[in-house]
Tab-separated table of C-alpha atoms in Angstrom:
chain	number	residue	atom	x	y	z
A	111	MET	CA	107.015	42.880	162.304
A	112	PHE	CA	106.376	44.641	159.027
A	113	ASP	CA	108.001	41.708	156.959
A	114	LEU	CA	105.751	39.363	158.807
A	115	LEU	CA	102.826	41.428	157.807
A	116	MET	CA	104.060	41.507	154.057
A	117	LYS	CA	104.627	38.103	153.775
A	118	ARG	CA	101.160	37.111	155.492
A	119	HIS	CA	99.505	39.782	153.098
A	120	GLY	CA	101.315	38.475	149.904
A	121	SER	CA	100.229	34.832	150.776
A	122	ARG	CA	96.463	36.118	151.376
A	123	LEU	CA	96.853	37.904	147.869
A	124	LEU	CA	98.270	34.918	146.151
A	125	GLU	CA	95.762	32.454	147.448
A	126	ASP	CA	92.694	34.845	146.684
A	127	ALA	CA	93.984	35.409	143.004
A	128	GLY	CA	93.884	31.601	142.739
A	129	TRP	CA	98.021	31.360	142.726
A	130	PRO	CA	99.932	28.627	144.936
A	131	THR	CA	100.879	30.419	148.217
A	132	HIS	CA	104.423	28.755	148.364
A	133	LEU	CA	105.632	31.250	146.284
A	134	ALA	CA	108.099	33.904	147.910
A	135	TRP	CA	107.598	37.551	147.921
A	136	GLN	CA	110.251	40.159	147.903
A	137	TRP	CA	110.001	43.601	148.583
A	138	ARG	CA	111.620	46.919	148.486
A	139	LEU	CA	110.246	50.115	149.793
A	140	SER	CA	112.538	52.508	150.103
A	141	TYR	CA	111.510	55.526	148.583
A	142	SER	CA	113.875	55.341	145.890
A	143	GLN	CA	113.963	54.055	142.008
A	144	GLY	CA	112.970	50.313	141.551
A	145	ASP	CA	111.058	50.054	144.810
A	146	GLY	CA	108.308	47.034	144.384
A	147	CYS	CA	107.190	44.092	145.010
A	148	ALA	CA	107.883	40.577	143.296
A	149	PHE	CA	107.378	37.047	143.784
A	150	TYR	CA	109.119	33.856	142.807
A	151	GLY	CA	108.926	30.137	142.710
A	152	TRP	CA	107.446	27.078	140.516
A	153	LEU	CA	103.939	26.227	139.284
A	154	CYS	CA	103.075	22.807	138.499
A	155	ARG	CA	100.374	21.764	135.982
A	156	ASP	CA	97.923	21.467	139.466
A	157	HIS	CA	98.557	24.728	140.080
A	158	LEU	CA	97.989	26.122	136.747
A	159	LEU	CA	94.810	24.461	136.319
A	160	THR	CA	93.724	25.818	139.800
A	161	LEU	CA	94.746	29.273	138.595
A	162	LEU	CA	93.233	28.999	134.884
A	163	PRO	CA	89.581	30.052	135.819
A	164	HIS	CA	91.140	33.107	137.684
A	165	LEU	CA	93.286	34.078	135.303
A	166	ALA	CA	90.535	33.963	132.192
A	167	ARG	CA	88.587	36.046	134.282
A	168	ARG	CA	90.748	38.644	135.219
A	169	GLN	CA	92.628	38.758	131.878
A	170	CYS	CA	89.304	38.564	130.015
A	171	LEU	CA	90.239	35.045	128.235
A	172	SER	CA	87.738	33.735	125.603
A	173	ASP	CA	85.490	30.890	126.709
A	174	ALA	CA	87.336	28.896	123.480
A	175	GLU	CA	90.948	30.032	124.660
A	176	ALA	CA	90.168	28.851	128.357
A	177	GLN	CA	88.593	25.292	127.106
A	178	HIS	CA	91.671	25.094	124.725
A	179	LEU	CA	94.174	25.886	127.447
A	180	THR	CA	92.338	23.418	130.313
A	181	VAL	CA	92.647	20.574	127.759
A	182	LEU	CA	96.248	21.487	127.446
A	183	LEU	CA	96.682	21.142	130.387
A	184	THR	CA	95.196	18.107	131.228
A	185	LEU	CA	97.000	16.358	128.548
A	186	TYR	CA	100.677	18.183	128.723
A	187	ASP	CA	102.847	18.161	131.901
A	188	ILE	CA	102.987	22.200	131.789
A	189	THR	CA	105.173	23.998	134.268
A	190	VAL	CA	105.709	27.612	135.084
A	191	ALA	CA	109.076	28.900	137.013
A	192	LEU	CA	108.990	32.483	137.974
A	193	ARG	CA	112.808	33.281	137.996
A	194	GLN	CA	114.819	36.529	138.714
A	195	ASN	CA	116.322	38.011	135.537
A	196	ALA	CA	119.508	40.658	135.599
A	197	LEU	CA	117.175	43.400	136.911
A	198	SER	CA	116.521	41.532	140.357
A	199	ASN	CA	120.270	42.510	141.181
A	200	HIS	CA	119.263	46.475	141.564
A	201	TYR	CA	115.569	46.669	141.920
A	202	CYS	CA	112.189	44.807	142.488
A	203	HIS	CA	109.386	44.852	140.853
A	204	ALA	CA	107.233	42.999	138.302
A	205	GLY	CA	109.624	43.504	135.721
A	206	CYS	CA	112.437	41.378	137.548
A	207	ILE	CA	110.312	38.131	137.309
A	208	THR	CA	110.889	35.933	133.875
A	209	PRO	CA	108.113	33.383	133.635
A	210	ARG	CA	109.923	30.320	131.739
A	211	VAL	CA	107.210	27.785	130.650
A	212	GLU	CA	108.073	24.359	130.026
A	213	GLY	CA	106.009	21.440	128.256
A	214	PHE	CA	104.195	23.646	125.886
A	215	PRO	CA	103.678	21.719	122.935
A	216	GLU	CA	105.544	23.205	119.842
A	217	ASP	CA	102.536	23.396	117.737
A	218	GLU	CA	100.466	25.822	119.578
A	219	ASP	CA	102.409	29.091	119.468
A	220	LEU	CA	98.974	31.211	119.209
A	221	THR	CA	97.854	29.703	122.522
A	222	PHE	CA	101.279	29.935	124.019
A	223	ALA	CA	100.968	33.468	123.433
A	224	VAL	CA	97.904	34.328	124.741
A	225	PHE	CA	98.947	32.256	128.010
A	226	CYS	CA	102.152	34.095	128.418
A	227	THR	CA	100.336	37.565	128.116
A	228	ALA	CA	97.722	36.571	130.282
A	229	LEU	CA	100.131	35.268	133.038
A	230	GLN	CA	102.675	38.402	132.792
A	231	ALA	CA	99.379	40.859	133.327
A	232	ASP	CA	98.460	39.061	136.124
A	233	ILE	CA	101.965	39.066	137.549
A	234	ARG	CA	102.159	42.809	136.987
A	235	GLU	CA	98.489	43.533	138.984
A	236	LEU	CA	99.367	41.181	141.782
A	237	CYS	CA	102.653	43.132	141.875
A	238	ALA	CA	101.435	46.217	141.859
A	239	LEU	CA	98.585	45.548	144.662
A	240	ALA	CA	101.086	44.061	146.843
A	241	GLU	CA	103.333	47.156	146.607
A	242	GLN	CA	100.259	49.358	147.124
A	243	THR	CA	99.524	47.899	150.209
A	244	GLY	CA	103.079	47.579	151.233
A	245	TRP	CA	103.235	51.430	151.149
A	246	HIS	CA	100.342	51.592	153.741
A	247	LEU	CA	101.605	49.157	156.057
A	248	LEU	CA	104.970	50.775	155.907
A	249	GLU	CA	103.543	53.999	157.157
A	250	ALA	CA	101.225	52.335	159.777
A	251	THR	CA	104.259	50.491	160.990
A	252	THR	CA	107.060	53.516	161.279
A	253	PRO	CA	107.064	56.515	162.879
A	254	HIS	CA	105.896	59.627	160.914
A	255	SER	CA	108.748	61.979	161.578
A	256	ALA	CA	111.921	61.494	163.759
A	257	ASN	CA	110.895	61.360	167.602
A	258	GLU	CA	107.172	61.448	166.813
A	259	VAL	CA	105.434	62.156	170.096
A	260	LEU	CA	102.493	60.111	170.546
A	261	PHE	CA	101.938	61.175	174.053
A	262	SER	CA	103.428	63.599	176.529
A	263	ARG	CA	102.619	64.555	180.534
A	264	GLN	CA	104.954	67.028	182.598
A	265	THR	CA	105.661	68.060	185.565
A	266	GLN	CA	107.673	71.176	187.220
A	267	HIS	CA	110.553	69.097	186.985
A	268	PHE	CA	109.885	65.842	184.871
A	269	GLU	CA	108.313	65.003	181.422
A	270	LEU	CA	107.060	61.543	180.704
A	271	ARG	CA	106.958	61.199	176.926
A	272	ALA	CA	105.663	58.417	174.565
A	273	VAL	CA	107.441	58.304	171.327
A	274	ALA	CA	107.152	56.190	167.870
A	275	ASP	CA	110.241	54.117	167.499
A	276	MET	CA	111.815	52.636	164.590
A	277	PRO	CA	110.867	48.709	164.930
A	278	ASP	CA	112.947	45.835	164.141
A	279	ALA	CA	112.007	44.891	160.641
A	280	THR	CA	112.561	41.168	161.271
A	281	TYR	CA	110.219	39.018	163.021
A	282	HIS	CA	112.347	36.264	164.973
A	283	GLY	CA	109.342	34.042	166.337
A	284	ASP	CA	108.817	30.349	165.571
A	285	ASP	CA	105.283	30.085	165.850
A	286	ILE	CA	103.441	32.822	163.908
A	287	ASP	CA	99.359	32.772	164.848
A	288	GLU	CA	97.688	33.371	161.417
A	289	THR	CA	94.415	34.467	162.528
A	290	ALA	CA	96.040	37.361	165.019
A	291	VAL	CA	98.169	38.342	161.865
A	292	ASP	CA	95.222	38.508	159.670
A	293	GLY	CA	92.958	40.378	162.501
A	294	CYS	CA	96.136	43.205	162.553
A	295	LEU	CA	96.118	43.387	159.010
A	296	GLU	CA	92.535	44.298	159.206
A	297	ARG	CA	93.013	46.661	161.737
A	298	LEU	CA	95.726	48.629	159.637
A	299	LEU	CA	94.527	48.430	156.227
A	300	SER	CA	90.645	48.745	156.947
A	301	HIS	CA	90.326	50.730	160.108
A	302	HIS	CA	93.720	53.222	159.740
A	303	ALA	CA	95.011	51.828	163.054
A	304	ARG	CA	99.185	52.043	163.399
A	305	LEU	CA	101.408	48.995	165.166
A	306	LEU	CA	104.512	50.901	166.530
A	307	THR	CA	107.243	49.914	168.621
A	308	VAL	CA	106.739	52.599	171.730
A	309	ARG	CA	109.546	54.128	173.698
A	310	LEU	CA	108.833	55.574	176.808
A	311	ASP	CA	111.309	58.104	178.231
A	312	ILE	CA	111.017	60.098	181.867
A	313	ILE	CA	113.185	63.460	181.181
A	314	CYS	CA	114.737	65.838	183.410
A	315	HIS	CA	113.841	69.404	182.502
A	316	THR	CA	116.825	70.658	184.785
A	317	THR	CA	119.512	68.380	183.020
A	318	GLY	CA	117.941	67.175	179.739
A	319	ASP	CA	118.674	63.945	180.791
A	320	ILE	CA	116.820	60.765	180.121
A	321	ILE	CA	116.805	58.935	183.447
A	322	ALA	CA	114.479	55.830	182.639
A	323	GLN	CA	113.421	54.326	179.281
A	324	GLN	CA	111.538	51.456	177.961
A	325	TRP	CA	110.184	50.325	174.705
A	326	LEU	CA	106.822	48.485	174.100
A	327	PRO	CA	107.006	46.808	170.865
A	328	GLU	CA	103.967	46.116	168.812
A	329	THR	CA	101.615	48.365	170.301
A	330	LEU	CA	98.593	48.516	168.455
A	331	ILE	CA	97.000	51.999	168.294
A	332	GLU	CA	93.357	52.648	167.135
A	333	GLN	CA	92.725	55.545	165.316
A	334	ASP	CA	91.744	58.496	167.353
A	335	ASP	CA	92.783	56.160	170.632
A	336	ARG	CA	93.302	57.841	173.709
A	337	PRO	CA	97.103	57.005	175.099
A	338	HIS	CA	94.831	54.843	178.137
A	339	HIS	CA	93.825	52.357	175.596
A	340	TRP	CA	97.278	51.256	174.555
A	341	LEU	CA	99.807	52.658	177.631
A	342	SER	CA	100.590	50.081	179.774
A	343	ARG	CA	99.844	50.928	183.702
A	344	ASP	CA	102.548	48.113	184.236
A	345	ALA	CA	105.085	50.005	181.897
A	346	VAL	CA	104.657	53.156	183.403
A	347	HIS	CA	104.967	51.893	186.864
A	348	GLY	CA	108.271	50.127	186.047
A	349	LEU	CA	109.640	53.453	184.065
A	350	VAL	CA	108.741	55.550	187.243
A	351	LEU	CA	110.599	53.014	189.751
A	352	GLU	CA	113.256	53.141	187.254
A	353	ALA	CA	113.579	56.992	187.356
A	354	ARG	CA	113.402	56.767	191.252
A	355	GLU	CA	116.077	54.169	191.634
A	356	HIS	CA	118.404	56.600	189.200
A	357	ILE	CA	117.330	60.077	190.742
A	358	SER	CA	118.089	58.139	194.232
A	359	GLN	CA	121.687	56.898	193.225
A	360	GLN	CA	122.452	60.819	191.577
A	361	LEU	CA	121.318	61.807	195.047
A	362	SER	CA	123.640	59.576	197.110
A	363	ALA	CA	126.233	60.512	194.718
A	364	TRP	CA	126.136	64.205	195.040
A	365	GLN	CA	125.592	64.040	198.714
A	366	SER	CA	128.746	61.880	199.343
A	367	PHE	CA	130.811	64.885	196.791
A	368	TYR	CA	129.047	67.296	198.975
A	369	ARG	CA	130.580	65.892	202.053
A	370	ALA	CA	133.786	65.475	200.632
A	371	ALA	CA	134.258	69.072	199.298
């Protein structure tokens, strides 16, 4: 689910900044050197004409520079390819992106330099924003510690425990409800909610064995939420039935052993 959230957020980030949304994001957030986000792809002249007003505003191009670039983009078939360079073999950040501008008139060296400088500055800023959000999403979708206990209830002999488990990072669905994903991003980024894979265990205190277990994927837990708001009653009921079946089987096994002895 994390990958889906990052992909959607990256697309929204590009759209809001005037960049085409077909550009492909890559990221690596593993608390090691070279962590970060980068995006690659191809921009045609129409894409650049759409991007230019945003680029001029964010990178403080003068009115004269912006107007001249608009004329050049109108007259010439200028394109930009964002390609991976050698650094991308080991890292993932803005420095791994090499913009390759084609079709720019040869006698426009000064304007070319202004355009490339603004383009690279925008790329760095977008990659930094994506990385910042990526760390937030990573924290919201993974356990804070090994076997992080979210909820626990005990009797004399048994314990029902809800634990934050490591999720499957890859989304396998074919149909993506962008509205639902946007809503989830809003809860995670603005309201400090968490989206977790929750593992339910029933543990026997006598033996220490887990006698029943279930997983609840993509469980949205709001900040300061009470367990009954996100813990499925049906899941708990199914877990208890599984535990009873396990206990019944163990009891039958011990009774047959006792009779044989």
